[in-house]
Structures are given as C-alpha cells and as structure tokens.
C-alpha cells in the first residue's frame, strides 16, 4: 500500500472511524487513562475539532463501537457500556445495554436510542448506517433485528427473523436507497420505501 499520512491521537486507542461526504474524518478514541472522545480531521490530517466525552444523557459514555454521520451533519455513535464504568484491560462490555447516541455538528448531545419499548430483552447494537433521506439503521445482532429510525430518533420500523435476518452485523445503504444487511453466509438487500409516514409510525422497511 501507499501511505498518504496519518492522524495522531497521543496515548489513545482508536475504536471507530468514519469518512463523510464533506471530506472530514471522524475518529472515536479511548485514551489509556480512560478519557474518551471524538476528533475531527480534514483530508490533510489537520485537527478541526476535538471533544472529550464523559457523561451523555446522565450516563457514562464508555466505548464507541461504530460511528457515522447523517444528512443533517449529526454524528451517530454506538456506545457499548461495561458493567462497572470504563472498560479495563481484558474486560468484556456489558451485554444488552448498548445505545445509539446522536450529537449535532457542534458535538452537542441531541438524543439517544436504547432499544425498542416492546419487551425485547436487551439491546445489542452492532453497526449503523444512514441514507440520503436521513434514515438511521441499526443492527441488533443478538436479537436478529435491524431497526429504522428517523433523523430525530423516532422508531419507524424493523426487520427480523421472519424476514430471514439472523445475527446482522454489516450495514450499508447505496444511492438507490437500498439497505444491504450482512448476515452469516448471506447478504440481504432491502428496499427502503419513499412514502414514510412519521405520524403513525408505519414501517417503511420492506423485504
């Protein structure tokens, strides 16, 4: 490969990276002294913004598993917590207590999604993707589901086992507004309908 440069975050482990369509690089990190945050670089690897994240919505921000941006410049991060605060060396994250946290372009907290209020046991967010319409998709690997949210955090619909979805992990959306869901041994292609009804919560995810 050819090295074009590098971004340096001293004494830190990089946990997630995203490159947006405005040529900004979003890097989520966790320092060895347990500080966590986001650094935004341009394509010349110049630091544009940095924010250390401690509490988010009155809960500790623990571990950024995945990061992406939306059409309104929101920053969407999967936060994977541990049972006792910051992850120590070799510690496994707490199971079923994940969440999606969303910040605006100034890295100010907007809202969070910690799973549906339907009796589902735990929330295990794995990956996130966004569409050109501002929809947010989250794979819940252990519950065999993919959730669809509006850019303001409203749950619009889901697909799951009855649609053939099992242990979804990889997610991507193309320019045709098709959602690609990666499962063990299978790639599902899901059509995203354009006539979303945000008032009654009708699902606009169809298989």
mmCIF file of C-alpha atoms in Angstrom:
data_model
loop_
_atom_site.group_PDB
_atom_site.id
_atom_site.type_symbol
_atom_site.label_atom_id
_atom_site.label_comp_id
_atom_site.label_asym_id
_atom_site.label_seq_id
_atom_site.Cartn_x
_atom_site.Cartn_y
_atom_site.Cartn_z
ATOM 1 C CA UNK A 1 0.000 0.000 0.000
ATOM 2 C CA UNK A 2 0.968 3.663 -0.231
ATOM 3 C CA UNK A 3 0.949 5.684 2.986
ATOM 4 C CA UNK A 4 -0.520 9.154 2.459
ATOM 5 C CA UNK A 5 -0.086 10.366 6.008
ATOM 6 C CA UNK A 6 -1.511 9.723 9.451
ATOM 7 C CA UNK A 7 -3.555 11.264 12.227
ATOM 8 C CA UNK A 8 -2.038 11.131 15.682
ATOM 9 C CA UNK A 9 -4.003 10.929 18.928
ATOM 10 C CA UNK A 10 -1.454 10.603 21.706
ATOM 11 C CA UNK A 11 -1.690 7.675 24.139
ATOM 12 C CA UNK A 12 -5.037 6.528 22.764
ATOM 13 C CA UNK A 13 -6.688 3.574 21.107
ATOM 14 C CA UNK A 14 -8.861 4.354 18.062
ATOM 15 C CA UNK A 15 -12.166 2.484 18.327
ATOM 16 C CA UNK A 16 -14.121 3.708 15.280
ATOM 17 C CA UNK A 17 -13.521 5.783 12.116
ATOM 18 C CA UNK A 18 -15.842 7.429 9.578
ATOM 19 C CA UNK A 19 -15.159 9.458 6.414
ATOM 20 C CA UNK A 20 -18.097 11.686 5.408
ATOM 21 C CA UNK A 21 -19.051 13.141 2.009
ATOM 22 C CA UNK A 22 -17.644 16.529 3.016
ATOM 23 C CA UNK A 23 -14.144 15.099 3.308
ATOM 24 C CA UNK A 24 -13.992 15.067 7.074
ATOM 25 C CA UNK A 25 -12.558 12.188 9.081
ATOM 26 C CA UNK A 26 -14.335 11.360 12.344
ATOM 27 C CA UNK A 27 -12.250 9.373 14.801
ATOM 28 C CA UNK A 28 -13.583 7.963 18.070
ATOM 29 C CA UNK A 29 -10.886 7.185 20.603
ATOM 30 C CA UNK A 30 -10.283 5.967 24.120
ATOM 31 C CA UNK A 31 -7.117 7.101 25.874
ATOM 32 C CA UNK A 32 -5.113 4.785 28.087
ATOM 33 C CA UNK A 33 -6.117 6.974 31.031
ATOM 34 C CA UNK A 34 -9.791 6.163 30.203
ATOM 35 C CA UNK A 35 -10.715 9.514 28.618
ATOM 36 C CA UNK A 36 -12.953 9.078 25.570
ATOM 37 C CA UNK A 37 -13.913 11.410 22.776
ATOM 38 C CA UNK A 38 -14.120 12.381 19.116
ATOM 39 C CA UNK A 39 -11.529 14.071 16.934
ATOM 40 C CA UNK A 40 -12.447 15.527 13.535
ATOM 41 C CA UNK A 41 -9.712 15.893 10.884
ATOM 42 C CA UNK A 42 -9.687 17.228 7.341
ATOM 43 C CA UNK A 43 -8.090 15.305 4.470
ATOM 44 C CA UNK A 44 -4.761 16.978 5.195
ATOM 45 C CA UNK A 45 -4.913 15.352 8.636
ATOM 46 C CA UNK A 46 -5.281 18.747 10.307
ATOM 47 C CA UNK A 47 -7.287 18.635 13.512
ATOM 48 C CA UNK A 48 -10.534 20.606 13.142
ATOM 49 C CA UNK A 49 -12.243 19.773 16.417
ATOM 50 C CA UNK A 50 -11.797 17.572 19.467
ATOM 51 C CA UNK A 51 -14.202 16.767 22.262
ATOM 52 C CA UNK A 52 -13.750 14.598 25.317
ATOM 53 C CA UNK A 53 -16.952 12.795 26.220
ATOM 54 C CA UNK A 54 -17.740 11.829 29.800
ATOM 55 C CA UNK A 55 -21.438 11.780 30.658
ATOM 56 C CA UNK A 56 -24.034 11.560 27.891
ATOM 57 C CA UNK A 57 -27.672 11.973 28.927
ATOM 58 C CA UNK A 58 -26.687 11.416 32.586
ATOM 59 C CA UNK A 59 -24.928 8.108 31.831
ATOM 60 C CA UNK A 60 -21.205 7.439 31.341
ATOM 61 C CA UNK A 61 -20.061 7.241 27.732
ATOM 62 C CA UNK A 62 -17.966 4.078 27.681
ATOM 63 C CA UNK A 63 -16.876 2.679 24.332
ATOM 64 C CA UNK A 64 -17.543 3.914 20.778
ATOM 65 C CA UNK A 65 -18.110 0.772 18.724
ATOM 66 C CA UNK A 66 -19.213 2.420 15.461
ATOM 67 C CA UNK A 67 -19.513 5.993 14.169
ATOM 68 C CA UNK A 68 -21.178 7.642 11.155
ATOM 69 C CA UNK A 69 -22.798 10.945 10.143
ATOM 70 C CA UNK A 70 -26.228 11.833 8.774
ATOM 71 C CA UNK A 71 -27.503 14.223 6.086
ATOM 72 C CA UNK A 72 -28.141 16.924 8.710
ATOM 73 C CA UNK A 73 -24.498 16.621 9.873
ATOM 74 C CA UNK A 74 -25.466 14.778 13.051
ATOM 75 C CA UNK A 75 -22.819 12.437 14.443
ATOM 76 C CA UNK A 76 -24.184 8.997 15.335
ATOM 77 C CA UNK A 77 -22.219 6.695 17.651
ATOM 78 C CA UNK A 78 -22.895 3.261 19.091
ATOM 79 C CA UNK A 79 -21.908 3.353 22.764
ATOM 80 C CA UNK A 80 -21.159 -0.061 24.241
ATOM 81 C CA UNK A 81 -21.035 0.092 28.048
ATOM 82 C CA UNK A 82 -19.332 -2.120 30.612
ATOM 83 C CA UNK A 83 -20.776 -3.235 33.912
ATOM 84 C CA UNK A 84 -18.534 -1.051 36.024
ATOM 85 C CA UNK A 85 -17.844 2.142 34.078
ATOM 86 C CA UNK A 86 -14.779 2.429 31.863
ATOM 87 C CA UNK A 87 -13.582 -0.778 30.229
ATOM 88 C CA UNK A 88 -10.474 -2.091 31.906
ATOM 89 C CA UNK A 89 -7.894 -4.181 30.086
ATOM 90 C CA UNK A 90 -9.400 -7.512 29.051
ATOM 91 C CA UNK A 91 -12.899 -6.627 30.313
ATOM 92 C CA UNK A 92 -15.887 -7.528 28.172
ATOM 93 C CA UNK A 93 -18.630 -4.903 27.599
ATOM 94 C CA UNK A 94 -21.906 -5.305 29.476
ATOM 95 C CA UNK A 95 -24.326 -7.326 27.386
ATOM 96 C CA UNK A 96 -27.651 -5.907 26.260
ATOM 97 C CA UNK A 97 -27.040 -2.357 27.494
ATOM 98 C CA UNK A 98 -25.866 -0.668 24.305
ATOM 99 C CA UNK A 99 -27.294 2.528 22.879
ATOM 100 C CA UNK A 100 -27.097 4.876 19.923
ATOM 101 C CA UNK A 101 -26.117 8.403 20.931
ATOM 102 C CA UNK A 102 -26.514 11.299 18.499
ATOM 103 C CA UNK A 103 -24.731 14.656 18.574
ATOM 104 C CA UNK A 104 -25.201 17.702 16.343
ATOM 105 C CA UNK A 105 -22.377 19.064 14.182
ATOM 106 C CA UNK A 106 -21.139 21.107 17.165
ATOM 107 C CA UNK A 107 -20.834 17.803 19.063
ATOM 108 C CA UNK A 108 -23.673 18.681 21.426
ATOM 109 C CA UNK A 109 -25.940 15.844 22.592
ATOM 110 C CA UNK A 110 -29.298 15.588 20.769
ATOM 111 C CA UNK A 111 -30.906 12.225 21.593
ATOM 112 C CA UNK A 112 -30.282 8.555 22.271
ATOM 113 C CA UNK A 113 -31.933 5.256 21.343
ATOM 114 C CA UNK A 114 -31.506 2.364 23.786
ATOM 115 C CA UNK A 115 -33.717 -0.175 22.058
ATOM 116 C CA UNK A 116 -37.462 -0.525 21.468
ATOM 117 C CA UNK A 117 -40.015 -0.344 24.256
ATOM 118 C CA UNK A 118 -41.632 -3.650 23.322
ATOM 119 C CA UNK A 119 -40.340 -6.073 25.922
ATOM 120 C CA UNK A 120 -37.293 -7.097 23.897
ATOM 121 C CA UNK A 121 -34.615 -8.486 26.214
ATOM 122 C CA UNK A 122 -31.560 -6.268 25.936
ATOM 123 C CA UNK A 123 -30.202 -4.137 23.093
ATOM 124 C CA UNK A 124 -27.042 -5.227 21.287
ATOM 125 C CA UNK A 125 -26.272 -2.591 18.624
ATOM 126 C CA UNK A 126 -23.556 -3.744 16.239
ATOM 127 C CA UNK A 127 -23.402 -1.364 13.259
ATOM 128 C CA UNK A 128 -25.102 1.783 11.983
ATOM 129 C CA UNK A 129 -25.770 3.244 8.536
ATOM 130 C CA UNK A 130 -27.646 6.288 7.246
ATOM 131 C CA UNK A 131 -29.476 7.023 3.988
ATOM 132 C CA UNK A 132 -29.751 10.094 1.770
ATOM 133 C CA UNK A 133 -33.205 10.676 3.285
ATOM 134 C CA UNK A 134 -31.781 10.870 6.791
ATOM 135 C CA UNK A 135 -32.945 7.450 7.969
ATOM 136 C CA UNK A 136 -30.738 5.683 10.514
ATOM 137 C CA UNK A 137 -30.374 1.899 10.519
ATOM 138 C CA UNK A 138 -29.035 -0.079 13.486
ATOM 139 C CA UNK A 139 -28.291 -3.789 13.525
ATOM 140 C CA UNK A 140 -29.099 -5.642 16.765
ATOM 141 C CA UNK A 141 -27.067 -8.804 16.324
ATOM 142 C CA UNK A 142 -28.252 -10.832 19.311
ATOM 143 C CA UNK A 143 -31.959 -10.078 18.771
ATOM 144 C CA UNK A 144 -31.736 -10.721 15.000
ATOM 145 C CA UNK A 145 -33.163 -7.331 14.058
ATOM 146 C CA UNK A 146 -32.423 -4.185 12.084
ATOM 147 C CA UNK A 147 -34.161 -1.041 13.318
ATOM 148 C CA UNK A 148 -35.005 2.003 11.232
ATOM 149 C CA UNK A 149 -35.141 5.444 12.887
ATOM 150 C CA UNK A 150 -35.878 8.938 11.664
ATOM 151 C CA UNK A 151 -33.119 11.538 11.935
ATOM 152 C CA UNK A 152 -34.881 12.782 15.073
ATOM 153 C CA UNK A 153 -34.858 9.386 16.775
ATOM 154 C CA UNK A 154 -38.380 8.104 16.073
ATOM 155 C CA UNK A 155 -38.614 4.343 15.567
ATOM 156 C CA UNK A 156 -40.168 3.794 12.136
ATOM 157 C CA UNK A 157 -39.908 0.057 11.685
ATOM 158 C CA UNK A 158 -37.797 -3.062 11.842
ATOM 159 C CA UNK A 159 -36.990 -6.289 10.040
ATOM 160 C CA UNK A 160 -36.062 -9.519 11.775
ATOM 161 C CA UNK A 161 -36.178 -13.298 11.837
ATOM 162 C CA UNK A 162 -39.429 -13.522 9.880
ATOM 163 C CA UNK A 163 -37.616 -11.672 7.076
ATOM 164 C CA UNK A 164 -34.666 -14.060 7.205
ATOM 165 C CA UNK A 165 -32.455 -11.752 9.269
ATOM 166 C CA UNK A 166 -30.105 -13.635 11.592
ATOM 167 C CA UNK A 167 -27.185 -12.130 13.519
ATOM 168 C CA UNK A 168 -26.991 -8.974 11.358
ATOM 169 C CA UNK A 169 -23.709 -7.141 11.581
ATOM 170 C CA UNK A 170 -22.651 -5.295 8.408
ATOM 171 C CA UNK A 171 -24.913 -2.481 7.133
ATOM 172 C CA UNK A 172 -24.665 -0.190 4.104
ATOM 173 C CA UNK A 173 -27.047 1.988 2.054
ATOM 174 C CA UNK A 174 -26.485 2.722 -1.650
ATOM 175 C CA UNK A 175 -27.607 5.671 -3.790
ATOM 176 C CA UNK A 176 -30.730 3.757 -4.846
ATOM 177 C CA UNK A 177 -31.881 3.768 -1.204
ATOM 178 C CA UNK A 178 -31.354 0.042 -0.838
ATOM 179 C CA UNK A 179 -30.213 -1.284 2.506
ATOM 180 C CA UNK A 180 -27.626 -4.077 2.483
ATOM 181 C CA UNK A 181 -27.645 -6.293 5.576
ATOM 182 C CA UNK A 182 -24.766 -8.692 6.127
ATOM 183 C CA UNK A 183 -25.603 -11.905 7.987
ATOM 184 C CA UNK A 184 -23.551 -15.112 8.354
ATOM 185 C CA UNK A 185 -23.327 -16.617 4.875
ATOM 186 C CA UNK A 186 -25.917 -14.274 3.368
ATOM 187 C CA UNK A 187 -26.316 -10.679 2.156
ATOM 188 C CA UNK A 188 -29.872 -9.300 2.253
ATOM 189 C CA UNK A 189 -30.951 -6.400 0.023
ATOM 190 C CA UNK A 190 -33.832 -4.417 1.493
ATOM 191 C CA UNK A 191 -35.875 -1.793 -0.373
ATOM 192 C CA UNK A 192 -36.495 1.437 1.535
ATOM 193 C CA UNK A 193 -39.877 2.907 0.610
ATOM 194 C CA UNK A 194 -40.102 6.659 -0.051
ATOM 195 C CA UNK A 195 -43.550 7.249 1.482
ATOM 196 C CA UNK A 196 -42.607 7.087 5.144
ATOM 197 C CA UNK A 197 -45.417 8.117 7.499
ATOM 198 C CA UNK A 198 -43.783 9.604 10.588
ATOM 199 C CA UNK A 199 -47.068 10.369 12.291
ATOM 200 C CA UNK A 200 -48.355 6.840 12.816
ATOM 201 C CA UNK A 201 -45.009 5.034 12.841
ATOM 202 C CA UNK A 202 -45.790 2.753 9.893
ATOM 203 C CA UNK A 203 -42.755 0.751 8.886
ATOM 204 C CA UNK A 204 -41.232 1.785 5.562
ATOM 205 C CA UNK A 205 -38.729 -1.053 5.522
ATOM 206 C CA UNK A 206 -39.851 -3.819 3.196
ATOM 207 C CA UNK A 207 -38.165 -7.032 2.250
#
